[in-house]
PDB file of C-alpha atoms in Angstrom:
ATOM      1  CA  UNK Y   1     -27.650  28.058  -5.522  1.00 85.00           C
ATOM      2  CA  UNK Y   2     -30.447  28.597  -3.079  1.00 93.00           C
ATOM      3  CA  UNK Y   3     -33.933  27.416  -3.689  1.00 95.00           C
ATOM      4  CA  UNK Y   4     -36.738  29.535  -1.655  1.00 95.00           C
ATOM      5  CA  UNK Y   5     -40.170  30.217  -2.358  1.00 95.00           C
ATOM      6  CA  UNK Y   6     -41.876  32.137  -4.553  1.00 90.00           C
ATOM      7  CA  UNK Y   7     -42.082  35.692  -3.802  1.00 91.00           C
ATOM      8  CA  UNK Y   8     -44.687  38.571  -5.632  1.00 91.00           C
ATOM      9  CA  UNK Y   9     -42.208  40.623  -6.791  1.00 92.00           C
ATOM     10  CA  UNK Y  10     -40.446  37.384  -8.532  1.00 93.00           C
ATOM     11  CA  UNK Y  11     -43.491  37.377 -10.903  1.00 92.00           C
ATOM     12  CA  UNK Y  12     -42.063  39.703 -13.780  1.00 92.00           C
ATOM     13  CA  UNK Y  13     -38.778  37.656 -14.036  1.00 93.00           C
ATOM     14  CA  UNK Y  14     -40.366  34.537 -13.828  1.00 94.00           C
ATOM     15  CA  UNK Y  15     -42.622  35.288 -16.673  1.00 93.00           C
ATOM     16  CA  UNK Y  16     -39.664  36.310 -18.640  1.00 93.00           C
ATOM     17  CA  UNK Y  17     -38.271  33.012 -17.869  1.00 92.00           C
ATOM     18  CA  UNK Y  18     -41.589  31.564 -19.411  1.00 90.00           C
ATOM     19  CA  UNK Y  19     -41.003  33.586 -23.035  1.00 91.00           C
ATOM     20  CA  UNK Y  20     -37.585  32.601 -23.392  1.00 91.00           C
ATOM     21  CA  UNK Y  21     -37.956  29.433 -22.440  1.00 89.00           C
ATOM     22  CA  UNK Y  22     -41.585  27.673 -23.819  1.00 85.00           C
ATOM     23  CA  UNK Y  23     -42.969  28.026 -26.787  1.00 81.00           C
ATOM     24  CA  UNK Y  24     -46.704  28.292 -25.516  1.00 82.00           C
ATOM     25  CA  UNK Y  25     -45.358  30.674 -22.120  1.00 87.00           C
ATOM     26  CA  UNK Y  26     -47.864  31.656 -19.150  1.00 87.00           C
ATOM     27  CA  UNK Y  27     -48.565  35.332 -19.238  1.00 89.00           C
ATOM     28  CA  UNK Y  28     -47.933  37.200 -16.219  1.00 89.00           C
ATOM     29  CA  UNK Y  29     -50.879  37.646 -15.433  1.00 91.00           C
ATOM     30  CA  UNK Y  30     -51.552  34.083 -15.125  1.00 90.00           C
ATOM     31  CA  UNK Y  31     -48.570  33.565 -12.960  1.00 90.00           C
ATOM     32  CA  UNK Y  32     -50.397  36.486 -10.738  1.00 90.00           C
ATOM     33  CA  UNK Y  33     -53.415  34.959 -10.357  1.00 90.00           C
ATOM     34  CA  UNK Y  34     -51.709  31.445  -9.994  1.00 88.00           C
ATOM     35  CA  UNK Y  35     -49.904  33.238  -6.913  1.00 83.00           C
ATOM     36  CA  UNK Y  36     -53.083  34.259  -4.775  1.00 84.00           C
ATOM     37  CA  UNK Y  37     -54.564  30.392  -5.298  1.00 90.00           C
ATOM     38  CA  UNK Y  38     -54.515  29.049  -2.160  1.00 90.00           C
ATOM     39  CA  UNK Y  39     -53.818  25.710  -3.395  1.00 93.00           C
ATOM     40  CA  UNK Y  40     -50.603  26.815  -5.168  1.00 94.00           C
ATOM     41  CA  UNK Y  41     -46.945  26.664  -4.136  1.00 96.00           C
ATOM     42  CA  UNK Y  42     -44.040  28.107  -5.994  1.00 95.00           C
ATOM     43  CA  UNK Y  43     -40.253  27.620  -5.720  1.00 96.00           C
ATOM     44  CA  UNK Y  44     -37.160  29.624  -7.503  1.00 95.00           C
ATOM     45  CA  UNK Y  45     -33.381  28.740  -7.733  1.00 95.00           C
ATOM     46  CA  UNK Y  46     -32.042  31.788  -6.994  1.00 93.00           C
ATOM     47  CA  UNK Y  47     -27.909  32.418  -8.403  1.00 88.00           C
ATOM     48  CA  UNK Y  48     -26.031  35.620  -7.475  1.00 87.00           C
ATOM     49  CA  UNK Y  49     -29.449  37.666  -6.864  1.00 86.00           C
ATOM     50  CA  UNK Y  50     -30.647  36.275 -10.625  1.00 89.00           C
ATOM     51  CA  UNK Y  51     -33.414  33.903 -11.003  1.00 92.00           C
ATOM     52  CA  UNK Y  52     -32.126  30.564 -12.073  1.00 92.00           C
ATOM     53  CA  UNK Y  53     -35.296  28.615 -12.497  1.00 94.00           C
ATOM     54  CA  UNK Y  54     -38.459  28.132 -10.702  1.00 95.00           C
ATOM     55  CA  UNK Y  55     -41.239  25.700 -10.512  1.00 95.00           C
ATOM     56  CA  UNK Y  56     -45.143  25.634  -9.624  1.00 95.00           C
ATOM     57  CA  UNK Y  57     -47.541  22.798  -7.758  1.00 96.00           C
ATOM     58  CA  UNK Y  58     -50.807  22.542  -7.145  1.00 95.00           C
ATOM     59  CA  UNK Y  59     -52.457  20.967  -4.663  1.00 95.00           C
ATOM     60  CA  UNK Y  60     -55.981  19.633  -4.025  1.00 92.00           C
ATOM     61  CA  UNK Y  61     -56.968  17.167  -0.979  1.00 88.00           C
ATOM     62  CA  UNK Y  62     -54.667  14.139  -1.539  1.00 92.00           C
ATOM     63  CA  UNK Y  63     -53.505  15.035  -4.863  1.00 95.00           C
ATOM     64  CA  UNK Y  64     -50.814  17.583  -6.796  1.00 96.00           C
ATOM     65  CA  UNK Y  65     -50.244  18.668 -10.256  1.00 95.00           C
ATOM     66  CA  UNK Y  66     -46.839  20.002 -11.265  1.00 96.00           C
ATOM     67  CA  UNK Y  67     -47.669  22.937 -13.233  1.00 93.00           C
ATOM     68  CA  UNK Y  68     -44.190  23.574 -14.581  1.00 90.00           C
ATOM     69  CA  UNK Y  69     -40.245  23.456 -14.056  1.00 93.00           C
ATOM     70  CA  UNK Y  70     -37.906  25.368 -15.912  1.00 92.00           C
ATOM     71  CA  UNK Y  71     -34.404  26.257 -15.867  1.00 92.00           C
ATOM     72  CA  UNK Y  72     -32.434  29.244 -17.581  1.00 90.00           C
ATOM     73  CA  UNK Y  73     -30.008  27.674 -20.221  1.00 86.00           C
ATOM     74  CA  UNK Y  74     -27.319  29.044 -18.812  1.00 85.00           C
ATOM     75  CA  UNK Y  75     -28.306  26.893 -15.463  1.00 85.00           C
ATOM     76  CA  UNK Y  76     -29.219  23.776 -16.556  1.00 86.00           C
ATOM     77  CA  UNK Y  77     -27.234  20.650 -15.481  1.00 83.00           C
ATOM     78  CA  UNK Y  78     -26.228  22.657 -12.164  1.00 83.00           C
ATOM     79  CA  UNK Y  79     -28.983  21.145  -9.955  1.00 85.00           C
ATOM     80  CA  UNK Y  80     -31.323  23.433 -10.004  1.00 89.00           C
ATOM     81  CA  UNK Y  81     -34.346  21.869 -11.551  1.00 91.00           C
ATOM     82  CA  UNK Y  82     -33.513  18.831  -9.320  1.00 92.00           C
ATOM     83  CA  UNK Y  83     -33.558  21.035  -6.316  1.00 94.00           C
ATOM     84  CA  UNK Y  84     -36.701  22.887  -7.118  1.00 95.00           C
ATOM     85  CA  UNK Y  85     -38.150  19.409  -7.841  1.00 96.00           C
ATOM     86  CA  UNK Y  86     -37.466  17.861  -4.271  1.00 96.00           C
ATOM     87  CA  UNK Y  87     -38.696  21.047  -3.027  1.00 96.00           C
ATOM     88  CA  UNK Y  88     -42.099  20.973  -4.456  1.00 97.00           C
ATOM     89  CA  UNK Y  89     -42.075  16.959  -3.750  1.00 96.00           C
ATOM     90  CA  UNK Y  90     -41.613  18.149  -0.207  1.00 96.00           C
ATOM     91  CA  UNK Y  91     -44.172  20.768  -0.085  1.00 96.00           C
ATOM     92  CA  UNK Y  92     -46.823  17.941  -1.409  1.00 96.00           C
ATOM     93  CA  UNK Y  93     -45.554  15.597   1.354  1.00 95.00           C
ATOM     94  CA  UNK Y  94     -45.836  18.171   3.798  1.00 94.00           C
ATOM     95  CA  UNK Y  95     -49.723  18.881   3.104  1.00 94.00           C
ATOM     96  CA  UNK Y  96     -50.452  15.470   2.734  1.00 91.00           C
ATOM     97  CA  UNK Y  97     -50.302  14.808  -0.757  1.00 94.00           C
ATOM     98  CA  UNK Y  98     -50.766  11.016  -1.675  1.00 96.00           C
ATOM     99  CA  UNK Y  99     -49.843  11.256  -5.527  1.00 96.00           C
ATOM    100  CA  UNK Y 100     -48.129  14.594  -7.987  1.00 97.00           C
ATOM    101  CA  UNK Y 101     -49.153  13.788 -11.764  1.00 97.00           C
ATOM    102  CA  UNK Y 102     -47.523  16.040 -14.246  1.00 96.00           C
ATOM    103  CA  UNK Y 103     -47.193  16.434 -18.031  1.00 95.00           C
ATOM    104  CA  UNK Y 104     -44.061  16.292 -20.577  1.00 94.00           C
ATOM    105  CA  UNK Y 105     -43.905  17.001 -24.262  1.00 92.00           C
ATOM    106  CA  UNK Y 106     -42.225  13.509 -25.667  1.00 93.00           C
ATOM    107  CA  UNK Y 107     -39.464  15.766 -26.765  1.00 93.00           C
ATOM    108  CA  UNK Y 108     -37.997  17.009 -23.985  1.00 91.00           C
ATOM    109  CA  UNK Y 109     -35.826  14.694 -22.993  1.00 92.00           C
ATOM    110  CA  UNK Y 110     -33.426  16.114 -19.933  1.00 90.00           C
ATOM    111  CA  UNK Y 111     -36.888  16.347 -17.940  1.00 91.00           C
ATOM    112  CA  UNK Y 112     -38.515  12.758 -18.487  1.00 93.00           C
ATOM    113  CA  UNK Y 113     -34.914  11.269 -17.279  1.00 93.00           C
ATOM    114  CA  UNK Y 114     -35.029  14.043 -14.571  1.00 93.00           C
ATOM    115  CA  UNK Y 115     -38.812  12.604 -13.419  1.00 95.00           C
ATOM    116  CA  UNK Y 116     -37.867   9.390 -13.775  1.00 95.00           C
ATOM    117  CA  UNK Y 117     -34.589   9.147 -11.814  1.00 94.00           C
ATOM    118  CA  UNK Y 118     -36.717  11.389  -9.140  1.00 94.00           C
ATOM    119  CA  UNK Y 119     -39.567   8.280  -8.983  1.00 96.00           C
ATOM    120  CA  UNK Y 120     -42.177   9.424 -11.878  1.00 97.00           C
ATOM    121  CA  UNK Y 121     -43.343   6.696 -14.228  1.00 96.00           C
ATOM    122  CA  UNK Y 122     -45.274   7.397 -17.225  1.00 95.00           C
ATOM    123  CA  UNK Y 123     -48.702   6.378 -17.077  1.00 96.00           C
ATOM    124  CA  UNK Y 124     -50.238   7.198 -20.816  1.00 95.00           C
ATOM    125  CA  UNK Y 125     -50.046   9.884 -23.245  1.00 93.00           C
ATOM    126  CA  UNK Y 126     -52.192  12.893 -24.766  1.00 94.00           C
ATOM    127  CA  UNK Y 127     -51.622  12.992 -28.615  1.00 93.00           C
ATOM    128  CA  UNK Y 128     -51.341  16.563 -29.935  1.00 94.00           C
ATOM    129  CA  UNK Y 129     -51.807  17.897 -26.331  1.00 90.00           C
ATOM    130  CA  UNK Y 130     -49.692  21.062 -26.790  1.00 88.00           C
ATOM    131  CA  UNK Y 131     -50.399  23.950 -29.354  1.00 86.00           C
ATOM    132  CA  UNK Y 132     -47.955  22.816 -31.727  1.00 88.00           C
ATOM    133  CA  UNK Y 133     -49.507  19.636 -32.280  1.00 90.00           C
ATOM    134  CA  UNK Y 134     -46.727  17.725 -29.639  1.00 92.00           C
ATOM    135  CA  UNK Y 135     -47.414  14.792 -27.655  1.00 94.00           C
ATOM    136  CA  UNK Y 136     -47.513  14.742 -23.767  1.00 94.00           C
ATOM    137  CA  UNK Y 137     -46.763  12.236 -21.596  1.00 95.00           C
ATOM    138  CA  UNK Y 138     -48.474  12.136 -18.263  1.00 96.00           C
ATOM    139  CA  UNK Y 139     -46.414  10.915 -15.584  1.00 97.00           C
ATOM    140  CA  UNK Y 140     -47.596  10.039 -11.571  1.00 97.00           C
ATOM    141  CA  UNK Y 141     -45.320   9.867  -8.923  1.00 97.00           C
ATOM    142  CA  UNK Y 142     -46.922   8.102  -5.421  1.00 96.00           C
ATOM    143  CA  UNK Y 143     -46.463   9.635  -1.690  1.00 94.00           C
TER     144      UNK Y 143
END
């Protein structure tokens, strides 16, 4: 699996990614605007040509936000997310990030161990932050 950054013309399957994956998805057109932010950096695990996963940050002065991770089913528990996460962790160390804060629906269990084993700790939560109604928990990782 190779993990490389984000590329234009990664944008349609990416966003295809989002629908089958979440249940409240980016559009692509929000991925395309996302793309020309300067203070945005995005990373894909790429498998046999096919994209695997991919992941978003963005960063302002000293501080990131992980916008999202996700990995196709049929990829999970292969590394990927963990790779794209180091990557992005690297990215914010790399422009001098101090701190990366993210958000987690309570449910979703394989990525809150995946943050935590990778240095997150929870530091509160949002009730009925999602569109659904479902919890968040907002997690900060230091530099």
């Amino acid at each position: 699996m190779t993990i490389r950054e984000w590329r234009y013309e990664d944008i349609y399957r990416i966003s295809e990614l989002e629908t089958e994956i979440f249940s409240d998805p980016w559009s692509y057109k929000t991925l395309a605007t996302c793309f020309d932010l300067p203070s945005f950096y995005g990373l894909v695990a790429e498998e046999g040509g096919d994209i695997a996963g991919y992941g978003c940050v963005e960063v302002a002065s000293d501080s990131a936000d992980l916008q999202n991770i996700a990995v196709a089913e049929q990829f999970r528990r292969c590394g990927a997310g963990k790779g794209i996460l180091e990557g992005l962790i690297g990215h914010c160390k790399d422009v001098a990030a101090r701190e990366i804060y993210l958000e987690v629906r309570v449910s979703n269990t394989p990525a809150l161990f995946m943050y935590l084993k990778n240095g997150f700790t929870g530091i509160y939560a949002r009730p009925h932050y999602y569109s659904d109604g479902e919890d968040c928990i907002v997690m900060r990782r230091t530099l």
